[in-house]
Amino acid sequence: MSLVAWIAIHHALIEALKLYMDDSFLFGLAGRMLYYAPYQCDYPEKQTCLLQLWDKIGVPHECPKQLFGPTLTVISFDVDPNAMSATLPSHKKDALIQHLRLFAGKNFWWTLHEYQQLAGWCEWSFNIFPLLKPGLSAIYKKIRGKDKLYARLHVNNTIISELQWMAKHMEHLPGLLFYKSLDFNPLSDDVVVAYTDASGLGMGVWSPYDDFAGQSPLPCDGPKNTIFFFEALAVCSAVHAIPNMLESPSRMIIYMDNSNTVAMFNLLRAHPPYNSILLAAVDVLLEYKVDLRVEFIPGSENGVADALS
């Protein structure tokens, strides 16, 4: 089907055609309809052109599968091209939330296969709810290195907490808005810029456009012999400044000079000892509807935050 899609785009000039496995989908202006005689039906213009191309090159198709409308289910997500959004169908979202809560029963045991099924189900939902990725950290630690599919594994307190965290947020989350966060211009009025750093003595946060600087000693109960935890905690601290701002921003950029921390926040993946930092940051981002981007800068460009730390 990839070759057929290439022909459709480059020779039949059908714009905006997308393909997933053997499912083709596209969008067009409402009202531009074209009659397709074999099915005795008016379809959107581009859809009719695609059906005619398939007929010409001998690709089989069936009438019940030729769907269109103001919203459409595409690879199990409800896509609205006018709102530029994608959501989970409500019944599928409710089923996942119910299963998360069932799985998180205290003193429950589940097979490795059931753990893997739940992880796959959640990973699918992260296409719509990407900020919930930290909710699988404890499950991945639990199943790492195991290969006996029907061996039973105990649900520990960390797994219970993370799954309940996911279910709580998922209940209230809307769909994914396309293009909402493409423009991260640091000079935009609704973008907050911060620089963070950590040292063996403390942590520093500097927001140059808001005339704010903060410093804190390292927490006495933090891990020893690692700076990574405190670099990540400094970023989380900058995020937790959002509730105290006079006007909540829609976007936030944090610059810092530790590449592991940059990767942790942009991938939303962390080893269990650091995952609580991600969970705490995501709580604020979701409550205040802020999009976060963490970017790397060389230490030589992070002098103020470095001095504060």
PDB file of C-alpha atoms in Angstrom, residues 44-274:
ATOM      1  CA  PRO A  44     -15.621  13.937  -0.482  1.00  0.00           C
ATOM      2  CA  GLU A  45     -13.785  14.881  -3.665  1.00  0.00           C
ATOM      3  CA  LYS A  46     -10.395  13.478  -2.663  1.00  0.00           C
ATOM      4  CA  GLN A  47     -11.951  10.231  -1.442  1.00  0.00           C
ATOM      5  CA  THR A  48     -13.709   9.696  -4.759  1.00  0.00           C
ATOM      6  CA  CYS A  49     -10.464  10.398  -6.625  1.00  0.00           C
ATOM      7  CA  LEU A  50      -8.689   7.810  -4.477  1.00  0.00           C
ATOM      8  CA  LEU A  51     -11.395   5.205  -5.114  1.00  0.00           C
ATOM      9  CA  GLN A  52     -11.124   5.862  -8.857  1.00  0.00           C
ATOM     10  CA  LEU A  53      -7.349   5.429  -8.678  1.00  0.00           C
ATOM     11  CA  TRP A  54      -7.765   2.142  -6.824  1.00  0.00           C
ATOM     12  CA  ASP A  55     -10.162   0.950  -9.533  1.00  0.00           C
ATOM     13  CA  LYS A  56      -7.680   1.929 -12.224  1.00  0.00           C
ATOM     14  CA  ILE A  57      -4.784  -0.051 -10.749  1.00  0.00           C
ATOM     15  CA  GLY A  58      -6.902  -2.924  -9.417  1.00  0.00           C
ATOM     16  CA  VAL A  59      -6.846  -2.362  -5.648  1.00  0.00           C
ATOM     17  CA  PRO A  60      -9.945  -4.046  -4.103  1.00  0.00           C
ATOM     18  CA  HIS A  61     -12.135  -2.102  -1.673  1.00  0.00           C
ATOM     19  CA  GLU A  62     -15.559  -2.347  -0.030  1.00  0.00           C
ATOM     20  CA  CYS A  63     -18.363   0.183   0.323  1.00  0.00           C
ATOM     21  CA  PRO A  64     -18.916  -0.190   4.129  1.00  0.00           C
ATOM     22  CA  LYS A  65     -15.305   0.806   4.754  1.00  0.00           C
ATOM     23  CA  GLN A  66     -15.532   4.125   2.876  1.00  0.00           C
ATOM     24  CA  LEU A  67     -16.307   6.430   5.789  1.00  0.00           C
ATOM     25  CA  PHE A  68     -16.349  10.219   6.080  1.00  0.00           C
ATOM     26  CA  GLY A  69     -17.740  12.929   8.348  1.00  0.00           C
ATOM     27  CA  PRO A  70     -16.799  15.931  10.513  1.00  0.00           C
ATOM     28  CA  THR A  71     -15.093  13.517  12.929  1.00  0.00           C
ATOM     29  CA  LEU A  72     -13.729  10.096  12.116  1.00  0.00           C
ATOM     30  CA  THR A  73     -12.190   7.219  14.046  1.00  0.00           C
ATOM     31  CA  VAL A  74      -8.651   6.722  12.729  1.00  0.00           C
ATOM     32  CA  ILE A  75      -6.562   3.838  14.141  1.00  0.00           C
ATOM     33  CA  SER A  76      -8.931   3.804  17.150  1.00  0.00           C
ATOM     34  CA  PHE A  77      -8.688   7.547  17.882  1.00  0.00           C
ATOM     35  CA  ASP A  78     -11.501  10.047  17.250  1.00  0.00           C
ATOM     36  CA  VAL A  79      -9.990  12.733  15.009  1.00  0.00           C
ATOM     37  CA  ASP A  80     -11.630  16.147  14.548  1.00  0.00           C
ATOM     38  CA  PRO A  81      -9.927  18.132  11.747  1.00  0.00           C
ATOM     39  CA  ASN A  82     -11.887  21.291  12.570  1.00  0.00           C
ATOM     40  CA  ALA A  83     -10.863  21.360  16.233  1.00  0.00           C
ATOM     41  CA  MET A  84      -7.433  19.957  15.226  1.00  0.00           C
ATOM     42  CA  SER A  85      -7.737  17.397  17.990  1.00  0.00           C
ATOM     43  CA  ALA A  86      -7.619  13.681  18.639  1.00  0.00           C
ATOM     44  CA  THR A  87      -9.265  11.883  21.557  1.00  0.00           C
ATOM     45  CA  LEU A  88      -9.854   8.393  22.864  1.00  0.00           C
ATOM     46  CA  PRO A  89     -13.412   7.214  22.262  1.00  0.00           C
ATOM     47  CA  SER A  90     -15.164   7.600  25.612  1.00  0.00           C
ATOM     48  CA  HIS A  91     -15.934   3.893  26.023  1.00  0.00           C
ATOM     49  CA  LYS A  92     -12.295   2.944  25.422  1.00  0.00           C
ATOM     50  CA  LYS A  93     -11.049   5.614  27.807  1.00  0.00           C
ATOM     51  CA  ASP A  94     -13.480   4.431  30.499  1.00  0.00           C
ATOM     52  CA  ALA A  95     -12.427   0.812  29.984  1.00  0.00           C
ATOM     53  CA  LEU A  96      -8.745   1.672  30.392  1.00  0.00           C
ATOM     54  CA  ILE A  97      -9.373   3.727  33.549  1.00  0.00           C
ATOM     55  CA  GLN A  98     -11.419   0.882  35.029  1.00  0.00           C
ATOM     56  CA  HIS A  99      -8.676  -1.633  34.275  1.00  0.00           C
ATOM     57  CA  LEU A 100      -5.950   0.593  35.734  1.00  0.00           C
ATOM     58  CA  ARG A 101      -7.875   0.740  39.006  1.00  0.00           C
ATOM     59  CA  LEU A 102      -8.581  -2.982  38.959  1.00  0.00           C
ATOM     60  CA  PHE A 103      -4.919  -3.793  38.344  1.00  0.00           C
ATOM     61  CA  ALA A 104      -3.851  -1.520  41.214  1.00  0.00           C
ATOM     62  CA  GLY A 105      -5.541  -3.646  43.863  1.00  0.00           C
ATOM     63  CA  LYS A 106      -3.547  -4.067  47.066  1.00  0.00           C
ATOM     64  CA  ASN A 107      -1.979  -7.549  47.442  1.00  0.00           C
ATOM     65  CA  PHE A 108      -3.044  -8.469  43.896  1.00  0.00           C
ATOM     66  CA  TRP A 109      -0.963 -10.795  41.729  1.00  0.00           C
ATOM     67  CA  TRP A 110      -0.936 -10.711  37.915  1.00  0.00           C
ATOM     68  CA  THR A 111       0.923 -12.750  35.319  1.00  0.00           C
ATOM     69  CA  LEU A 112       3.825 -11.281  33.357  1.00  0.00           C
ATOM     70  CA  HIS A 113       1.624 -11.521  30.275  1.00  0.00           C
ATOM     71  CA  GLU A 114      -1.057  -9.395  31.961  1.00  0.00           C
ATOM     72  CA  TYR A 115       1.558  -6.823  32.973  1.00  0.00           C
ATOM     73  CA  GLN A 116       2.723  -6.658  29.347  1.00  0.00           C
ATOM     74  CA  GLN A 117      -0.844  -6.284  28.093  1.00  0.00           C
ATOM     75  CA  LEU A 118      -1.489  -3.378  30.449  1.00  0.00           C
ATOM     76  CA  ALA A 119       1.774  -1.676  29.467  1.00  0.00           C
ATOM     77  CA  GLY A 120       0.893  -2.001  25.771  1.00  0.00           C
ATOM     78  CA  TRP A 121      -2.604  -0.625  26.366  1.00  0.00           C
ATOM     79  CA  CYS A 122      -1.178   2.369  28.222  1.00  0.00           C
ATOM     80  CA  GLU A 123       1.503   2.986  25.580  1.00  0.00           C
ATOM     81  CA  TRP A 124      -1.264   3.150  22.967  1.00  0.00           C
ATOM     82  CA  SER A 125      -3.096   5.766  25.079  1.00  0.00           C
ATOM     83  CA  PHE A 126       0.071   7.864  25.357  1.00  0.00           C
ATOM     84  CA  ASN A 127      -0.474   8.924  21.756  1.00  0.00           C
ATOM     85  CA  ILE A 128      -3.274  11.063  23.217  1.00  0.00           C
ATOM     86  CA  PHE A 129      -2.008  11.505  26.811  1.00  0.00           C
ATOM     87  CA  PRO A 130       1.795  11.757  26.444  1.00  0.00           C
ATOM     88  CA  LEU A 131       2.304  13.421  29.834  1.00  0.00           C
ATOM     89  CA  LEU A 132       1.153  10.239  31.574  1.00  0.00           C
ATOM     90  CA  LYS A 133       4.219   8.257  30.467  1.00  0.00           C
ATOM     91  CA  PRO A 134       5.856   8.377  33.929  1.00  0.00           C
ATOM     92  CA  GLY A 135       2.990   6.216  35.211  1.00  0.00           C
ATOM     93  CA  LEU A 136       4.604   3.045  33.822  1.00  0.00           C
ATOM     94  CA  SER A 137       8.025   3.393  35.451  1.00  0.00           C
ATOM     95  CA  ALA A 138       7.415   0.897  38.268  1.00  0.00           C
ATOM     96  CA  ILE A 139       5.754  -1.633  35.952  1.00  0.00           C
ATOM     97  CA  TYR A 140       8.715  -1.624  33.579  1.00  0.00           C
ATOM     98  CA  LYS A 141      11.073  -2.121  36.524  1.00  0.00           C
ATOM     99  CA  LYS A 142       8.910  -5.043  37.706  1.00  0.00           C
ATOM    100  CA  ILE A 143       8.902  -6.910  34.401  1.00  0.00           C
ATOM    101  CA  ARG A 144      12.440  -6.083  33.216  1.00  0.00           C
ATOM    102  CA  GLY A 145      14.452  -9.228  32.474  1.00  0.00           C
ATOM    103  CA  LYS A 146      11.535 -11.624  33.026  1.00  0.00           C
ATOM    104  CA  ASP A 147      10.384 -14.010  30.297  1.00  0.00           C
ATOM    105  CA  LYS A 148       8.014 -16.558  31.883  1.00  0.00           C
ATOM    106  CA  LEU A 149       4.690 -15.242  30.578  1.00  0.00           C
ATOM    107  CA  TYR A 150       2.481 -16.936  33.131  1.00  0.00           C
ATOM    108  CA  ALA A 151       4.642 -16.383  36.202  1.00  0.00           C
ATOM    109  CA  ARG A 152       2.631 -14.384  38.741  1.00  0.00           C
ATOM    110  CA  LEU A 153       4.057 -11.077  39.980  1.00  0.00           C
ATOM    111  CA  HIS A 154       2.979  -9.122  43.035  1.00  0.00           C
ATOM    112  CA  VAL A 155       1.638  -5.573  42.673  1.00  0.00           C
ATOM    113  CA  ASN A 156       3.756  -3.399  44.970  1.00  0.00           C
ATOM    114  CA  ASN A 157       2.890  -0.028  46.504  1.00  0.00           C
ATOM    115  CA  THR A 158       4.797   1.970  43.900  1.00  0.00           C
ATOM    116  CA  ILE A 159       2.900   0.297  41.040  1.00  0.00           C
ATOM    117  CA  ILE A 160      -0.393   0.937  42.854  1.00  0.00           C
ATOM    118  CA  SER A 161       0.464   4.611  43.343  1.00  0.00           C
ATOM    119  CA  GLU A 162       1.536   5.175  39.727  1.00  0.00           C
ATOM    120  CA  LEU A 163      -1.447   3.389  38.187  1.00  0.00           C
ATOM    121  CA  GLN A 164      -3.863   5.318  40.402  1.00  0.00           C
ATOM    122  CA  TRP A 165      -2.032   8.526  39.416  1.00  0.00           C
ATOM    123  CA  MET A 166      -2.599   7.701  35.740  1.00  0.00           C
ATOM    124  CA  ALA A 167      -6.270   6.835  36.237  1.00  0.00           C
ATOM    125  CA  LYS A 168      -6.941  10.042  38.211  1.00  0.00           C
ATOM    126  CA  HIS A 169      -5.443  12.284  35.536  1.00  0.00           C
ATOM    127  CA  MET A 170      -6.883  10.355  32.598  1.00  0.00           C
ATOM    128  CA  GLU A 171     -10.416  10.885  33.903  1.00  0.00           C
ATOM    129  CA  HIS A 172     -10.144  14.637  33.443  1.00  0.00           C
ATOM    130  CA  LEU A 173      -7.813  14.978  30.464  1.00  0.00           C
ATOM    131  CA  PRO A 174      -9.215  16.224  27.148  1.00  0.00           C
ATOM    132  CA  GLY A 175      -7.841  15.101  23.809  1.00  0.00           C
ATOM    133  CA  LEU A 176      -4.598  16.047  22.133  1.00  0.00           C
ATOM    134  CA  LEU A 177      -4.567  19.422  20.387  1.00  0.00           C
ATOM    135  CA  PHE A 178      -2.410  19.406  17.239  1.00  0.00           C
ATOM    136  CA  TYR A 179       0.038  22.281  16.763  1.00  0.00           C
ATOM    137  CA  LYS A 180      -0.710  23.712  20.226  1.00  0.00           C
ATOM    138  CA  SER A 181       2.929  23.734  21.240  1.00  0.00           C
ATOM    139  CA  LEU A 182       4.890  24.252  18.043  1.00  0.00           C
ATOM    140  CA  ASP A 183       5.799  27.893  18.694  1.00  0.00           C
ATOM    141  CA  PHE A 184       8.161  28.105  21.675  1.00  0.00           C
ATOM    142  CA  ASN A 185       9.510  31.585  20.943  1.00  0.00           C
ATOM    143  CA  PRO A 186      11.209  32.697  24.182  1.00  0.00           C
ATOM    144  CA  LEU A 187      10.122  36.289  23.488  1.00  0.00           C
ATOM    145  CA  SER A 188       6.410  35.474  23.329  1.00  0.00           C
ATOM    146  CA  ASP A 189       4.308  36.959  26.126  1.00  0.00           C
ATOM    147  CA  ASP A 190       2.857  33.591  27.163  1.00  0.00           C
ATOM    148  CA  VAL A 191       6.220  31.788  27.359  1.00  0.00           C
ATOM    149  CA  VAL A 192       8.181  31.675  30.617  1.00  0.00           C
ATOM    150  CA  VAL A 193      11.936  31.158  30.300  1.00  0.00           C
ATOM    151  CA  ALA A 194      14.034  29.759  33.136  1.00  0.00           C
ATOM    152  CA  TYR A 195      17.606  28.568  33.625  1.00  0.00           C
ATOM    153  CA  THR A 196      18.426  25.932  36.246  1.00  0.00           C
ATOM    154  CA  ASP A 197      21.543  24.325  37.648  1.00  0.00           C
ATOM    155  CA  ALA A 198      22.703  22.253  40.610  1.00  0.00           C
ATOM    156  CA  SER A 199      26.024  21.781  42.361  1.00  0.00           C
ATOM    157  CA  GLY A 200      27.334  19.846  45.325  1.00  0.00           C
ATOM    158  CA  LEU A 201      26.031  22.618  47.590  1.00  0.00           C
ATOM    159  CA  GLY A 202      22.666  23.746  46.219  1.00  0.00           C
ATOM    160  CA  MET A 203      20.281  24.416  43.353  1.00  0.00           C
ATOM    161  CA  GLY A 204      19.595  27.599  41.436  1.00  0.00           C
ATOM    162  CA  VAL A 205      16.751  28.903  39.252  1.00  0.00           C
ATOM    163  CA  TRP A 206      16.905  32.092  37.196  1.00  0.00           C
ATOM    164  CA  SER A 207      14.126  33.608  35.097  1.00  0.00           C
ATOM    165  CA  PRO A 208      15.663  36.606  33.277  1.00  0.00           C
ATOM    166  CA  TYR A 209      12.479  38.000  31.703  1.00  0.00           C
ATOM    167  CA  ASP A 210      10.565  37.856  34.991  1.00  0.00           C
ATOM    168  CA  ASP A 211      13.330  39.353  37.164  1.00  0.00           C
ATOM    169  CA  PHE A 212      13.337  36.286  39.394  1.00  0.00           C
ATOM    170  CA  ALA A 213      16.162  34.294  40.907  1.00  0.00           C
ATOM    171  CA  GLY A 214      16.045  31.591  43.561  1.00  0.00           C
ATOM    172  CA  GLN A 215      18.494  29.401  45.437  1.00  0.00           C
ATOM    173  CA  SER A 216      18.128  26.416  47.747  1.00  0.00           C
ATOM    174  CA  PRO A 217      20.538  24.131  49.592  1.00  0.00           C
ATOM    175  CA  LEU A 218      20.406  20.486  48.657  1.00  0.00           C
ATOM    176  CA  PRO A 219      17.822  18.479  50.633  1.00  0.00           C
ATOM    177  CA  CYS A 220      19.563  16.545  53.373  1.00  0.00           C
ATOM    178  CA  ASP A 221      17.685  13.313  52.583  1.00  0.00           C
ATOM    179  CA  GLY A 222      18.614  13.277  48.888  1.00  0.00           C
ATOM    180  CA  PRO A 223      20.752  10.557  47.301  1.00  0.00           C
ATOM    181  CA  LYS A 224      24.511  10.779  47.762  1.00  0.00           C
ATOM    182  CA  ASN A 225      27.255  10.822  45.124  1.00  0.00           C
ATOM    183  CA  THR A 226      24.996  11.859  42.241  1.00  0.00           C
ATOM    184  CA  ILE A 227      24.333  15.289  40.795  1.00  0.00           C
ATOM    185  CA  PHE A 228      21.685  14.032  38.347  1.00  0.00           C
ATOM    186  CA  PHE A 229      18.928  13.835  40.983  1.00  0.00           C
ATOM    187  CA  PHE A 230      19.447  17.447  41.997  1.00  0.00           C
ATOM    188  CA  GLU A 231      19.708  18.696  38.395  1.00  0.00           C
ATOM    189  CA  ALA A 232      16.287  17.109  37.779  1.00  0.00           C
ATOM    190  CA  LEU A 233      14.954  18.468  41.061  1.00  0.00           C
ATOM    191  CA  ALA A 234      16.033  21.980  40.032  1.00  0.00           C
ATOM    192  CA  VAL A 235      13.968  21.693  36.838  1.00  0.00           C
ATOM    193  CA  CYS A 236      10.997  20.419  38.867  1.00  0.00           C
ATOM    194  CA  SER A 237      11.418  23.376  41.244  1.00  0.00           C
ATOM    195  CA  ALA A 238      11.219  25.800  38.313  1.00  0.00           C
ATOM    196  CA  VAL A 239       7.998  24.111  37.173  1.00  0.00           C
ATOM    197  CA  HIS A 240       6.585  24.403  40.697  1.00  0.00           C
ATOM    198  CA  ALA A 241       7.015  28.174  40.504  1.00  0.00           C
ATOM    199  CA  ILE A 242       4.090  28.280  38.050  1.00  0.00           C
ATOM    200  CA  PRO A 243       1.316  28.334  40.731  1.00  0.00           C
ATOM    201  CA  ASN A 244       2.892  31.460  42.258  1.00  0.00           C
ATOM    202  CA  MET A 245       2.987  33.436  38.998  1.00  0.00           C
ATOM    203  CA  LEU A 246       0.538  36.319  38.599  1.00  0.00           C
ATOM    204  CA  GLU A 247      -0.543  34.902  35.231  1.00  0.00           C
ATOM    205  CA  SER A 248      -0.132  31.250  34.387  1.00  0.00           C
ATOM    206  CA  PRO A 249       1.831  30.848  31.121  1.00  0.00           C
ATOM    207  CA  SER A 250       0.755  28.482  28.376  1.00  0.00           C
ATOM    208  CA  ARG A 251       4.341  27.380  27.719  1.00  0.00           C
ATOM    209  CA  MET A 252       7.605  27.150  29.602  1.00  0.00           C
ATOM    210  CA  ILE A 253      11.177  26.693  28.387  1.00  0.00           C
ATOM    211  CA  ILE A 254      13.870  25.606  30.819  1.00  0.00           C
ATOM    212  CA  TYR A 255      17.529  25.749  29.796  1.00  0.00           C
ATOM    213  CA  MET A 256      20.089  23.658  31.645  1.00  0.00           C
ATOM    214  CA  ASP A 257      23.455  21.999  31.072  1.00  0.00           C
ATOM    215  CA  ASN A 258      22.838  18.373  32.053  1.00  0.00           C
ATOM    216  CA  SER A 259      21.947  16.278  28.999  1.00  0.00           C
ATOM    217  CA  ASN A 260      20.545  13.362  31.048  1.00  0.00           C
ATOM    218  CA  THR A 261      18.029  15.663  32.710  1.00  0.00           C
ATOM    219  CA  VAL A 262      17.067  17.178  29.353  1.00  0.00           C
ATOM    220  CA  ALA A 263      16.391  13.680  28.001  1.00  0.00           C
ATOM    221  CA  MET A 264      14.447  12.672  31.130  1.00  0.00           C
ATOM    222  CA  PHE A 265      11.979  15.563  30.844  1.00  0.00           C
ATOM    223  CA  ASN A 266      11.613  15.496  27.070  1.00  0.00           C
ATOM    224  CA  LEU A 267      11.142  11.716  26.881  1.00  0.00           C
ATOM    225  CA  LEU A 268       9.163  11.615  30.160  1.00  0.00           C
ATOM    226  CA  ARG A 269      11.034   8.454  31.126  1.00  0.00           C
ATOM    227  CA  ALA A 270      13.044   7.976  34.308  1.00  0.00           C
ATOM    228  CA  HIS A 271      14.395   5.190  36.450  1.00  0.00           C
ATOM    229  CA  PRO A 272      12.265   4.630  39.571  1.00  0.00           C
ATOM    230  CA  PRO A 273      14.532   6.608  41.969  1.00  0.00           C
ATOM    231  CA  TYR A 274      13.951   9.728  39.855  1.00  0.00           C
TER     232      TYR A 274
END
